[in-house]
Amino acid sequence: MNQNLMSFRLATPAQRQEAQAFYDLCGYAGTEIAPHDRVLLARRGDQLVGIVRLCPEAGFCCLRGMQVLPDYRRLGIGSQLLGHLLPLIGDEPCLSLPFRHLERFYGQIGLQRLALADLPGVLQQRMQAYQTLGIDVIAMGRGWPPVGA
């Protein structure tokens, strides 16, 4: 495979250990990859250079764990990951708690800022826990609240 060629694919069950090791390498402090998470991998040749995942929750999916190796940042890999993620989200409501400075970045796929009170309880608690730790995150989502809710 051409070393400059980027590929974007969902992790197979056999690749989940590699994906978790990538999170560890990046210093990602979030939760471990769960069996039902959809994990999207970005590779340059054979090297894993980026990752993001969709975690199913009650009534929505949560976009979590976007990580790109430092040497590969600002090359559009994160935006490409989001672009490949969009068809996986489809019409499903999607929520996320990204760093505040990434609001425009996640806006690329239609996520918009939400008020804390608009979030489901589990995400309200997670956001408050992050803020207690001094992590500057905002609530974002698309398709939320769901139509008819």
Coordinates of C-alpha atoms in Angstrom, one line a residue:
M1 CA 0.0 0.0 0.0
N2 CA 1.2 3.5 -0.8
Q3 CA 2.5 5.0 2.5
N4 CA 0.9 8.4 1.6
L5 CA -2.6 6.9 1.0
M6 CA -5.1 7.6 3.7
S7 CA -7.8 5.0 4.5
F8 CA -10.8 5.4 6.7
R9 CA -12.6 2.2 7.9
L10 CA -14.6 0.9 10.8
A11 CA -12.5 -1.2 13.2
T12 CA -13.1 -4.9 13.1
P13 CA -13.4 -6.8 16.4
A14 CA -9.8 -7.9 15.9
Q15 CA -8.7 -4.2 15.6
R16 CA -10.3 -3.1 18.8
Q17 CA -7.2 -3.9 20.9
E18 CA -5.1 -1.8 18.5
A19 CA -7.6 1.0 18.8
Q20 CA -7.5 1.0 22.6
A21 CA -3.7 0.9 22.5
F22 CA -3.9 4.0 20.2
Y23 CA -6.0 5.8 22.8
D24 CA -3.5 4.9 25.5
L25 CA -0.7 6.2 23.3
C26 CA -2.5 9.5 22.8
G27 CA -3.1 9.9 26.5
Y28 CA -6.9 9.8 26.0
A29 CA -8.5 9.6 29.4
G30 CA -12.0 8.7 28.3
T31 CA -13.7 5.4 28.8
E32 CA -12.5 2.2 27.1
I33 CA -14.0 1.1 23.9
A34 CA -17.3 -0.8 24.5
P35 CA -18.4 -3.8 22.4
H36 CA -21.2 -1.8 20.7
D37 CA -19.1 1.3 19.9
R38 CA -18.5 2.0 16.2
V39 CA -14.9 2.9 16.0
L40 CA -13.6 4.7 12.8
L41 CA -9.9 4.4 12.1
A42 CA -7.7 6.6 9.9
R43 CA -4.6 5.0 8.6
R44 CA -1.7 6.4 6.5
G45 CA -0.4 3.2 4.9
D46 CA -0.3 0.7 7.8
Q47 CA 0.1 3.3 10.5
L48 CA -2.9 4.2 12.6
V49 CA -2.9 8.0 12.8
G50 CA -6.5 8.9 13.9
I51 CA -9.6 7.6 15.6
V52 CA -13.1 8.6 16.6
R53 CA -16.1 6.6 17.8
L54 CA -19.8 6.6 18.1
C55 CA -21.1 5.2 21.3
P56 CA -24.8 4.1 21.5
E57 CA -26.7 5.6 24.4
A58 CA -30.4 5.5 25.2
G59 CA -32.1 7.3 22.3
F60 CA -29.0 8.8 20.7
C61 CA -25.4 8.2 19.7
C62 CA -22.5 10.0 21.4
L63 CA -19.5 11.2 19.3
R64 CA -16.5 10.6 21.6
G65 CA -12.7 10.1 21.6
M66 CA -11.5 12.0 18.5
Q67 CA -7.7 11.6 18.5
V68 CA -5.1 12.3 15.8
L69 CA -1.4 11.8 16.3
P70 CA 0.3 15.2 16.9
D71 CA 2.5 14.9 13.7
Y72 CA -0.7 14.5 11.7
R73 CA -2.8 17.3 13.1
R74 CA -3.7 20.3 10.9
L75 CA -3.6 18.1 7.8
G76 CA -7.4 17.6 7.5
I77 CA -7.4 14.1 9.0
G78 CA -9.9 15.1 11.7
S79 CA -12.2 16.7 9.2
Q80 CA -12.0 13.6 7.0
L81 CA -12.8 11.4 10.0
L82 CA -15.9 13.5 10.6
G83 CA -16.9 13.3 6.9
H84 CA -16.6 9.5 7.0
L85 CA -18.5 9.4 10.3
L86 CA -21.5 11.4 9.0
P87 CA -23.0 8.5 7.0
L88 CA -22.7 6.3 10.1
I89 CA -24.7 8.8 12.1
G90 CA -27.4 9.1 9.4
D91 CA -30.6 10.5 10.9
E92 CA -29.8 9.3 14.4
P93 CA -29.7 12.1 17.0
C94 CA -26.0 12.6 17.9
L95 CA -24.5 14.4 20.9
S96 CA -21.0 15.3 21.9
L97 CA -19.1 17.1 24.6
P98 CA -16.1 18.6 22.7
F99 CA -13.5 21.0 23.9
R100 CA -14.9 24.6 23.6
H101 CA -12.2 25.6 21.1
L102 CA -13.5 22.9 18.7
E103 CA -17.0 24.2 18.3
R104 CA -16.5 25.2 14.6
F105 CA -14.7 22.0 13.9
Y106 CA -17.6 19.8 15.0
G107 CA -20.0 22.3 13.3
Q108 CA -18.7 20.9 10.0
I109 CA -21.1 18.0 10.4
G110 CA -24.0 20.0 11.7
L111 CA -23.5 19.8 15.5
Q112 CA -24.7 22.9 17.2
R113 CA -24.2 24.2 20.7
L114 CA -26.8 23.0 23.3
A115 CA -27.6 24.2 26.8
L116 CA -26.8 21.9 29.6
A117 CA -30.5 21.6 30.5
D118 CA -31.2 20.3 27.0
L119 CA -28.9 17.2 27.5
P120 CA -30.1 13.8 28.7
G121 CA -29.2 13.3 32.4
V122 CA -26.2 11.0 31.7
L123 CA -24.5 13.7 29.6
Q124 CA -25.4 16.5 32.0
Q125 CA -23.6 14.5 34.7
R126 CA -20.6 13.8 32.4
M127 CA -20.3 17.4 31.4
Q128 CA -20.5 18.6 35.0
A129 CA -17.8 16.0 36.0
Y130 CA -15.5 17.3 33.2
Q131 CA -16.1 20.9 34.3
T132 CA -15.3 20.0 37.9
L133 CA -12.0 18.6 36.6
G134 CA -11.3 21.9 34.9
I135 CA -11.9 20.5 31.4
D136 CA -13.4 23.2 29.2
V137 CA -16.1 21.4 27.2
I138 CA -19.4 22.5 25.6
A139 CA -22.5 20.5 24.7
M140 CA -23.2 20.0 21.0
G141 CA -25.7 17.9 19.0
R142 CA -27.7 17.4 15.9
G143 CA -31.2 16.0 15.7
W144 CA -31.6 16.8 19.4
P145 CA -34.1 16.8 21.0
P146 CA -35.6 14.1 18.8
V147 CA -38.7 15.1 16.8
G148 CA -41.8 14.4 18.9
A149 CA -39.9 14.4 22.2

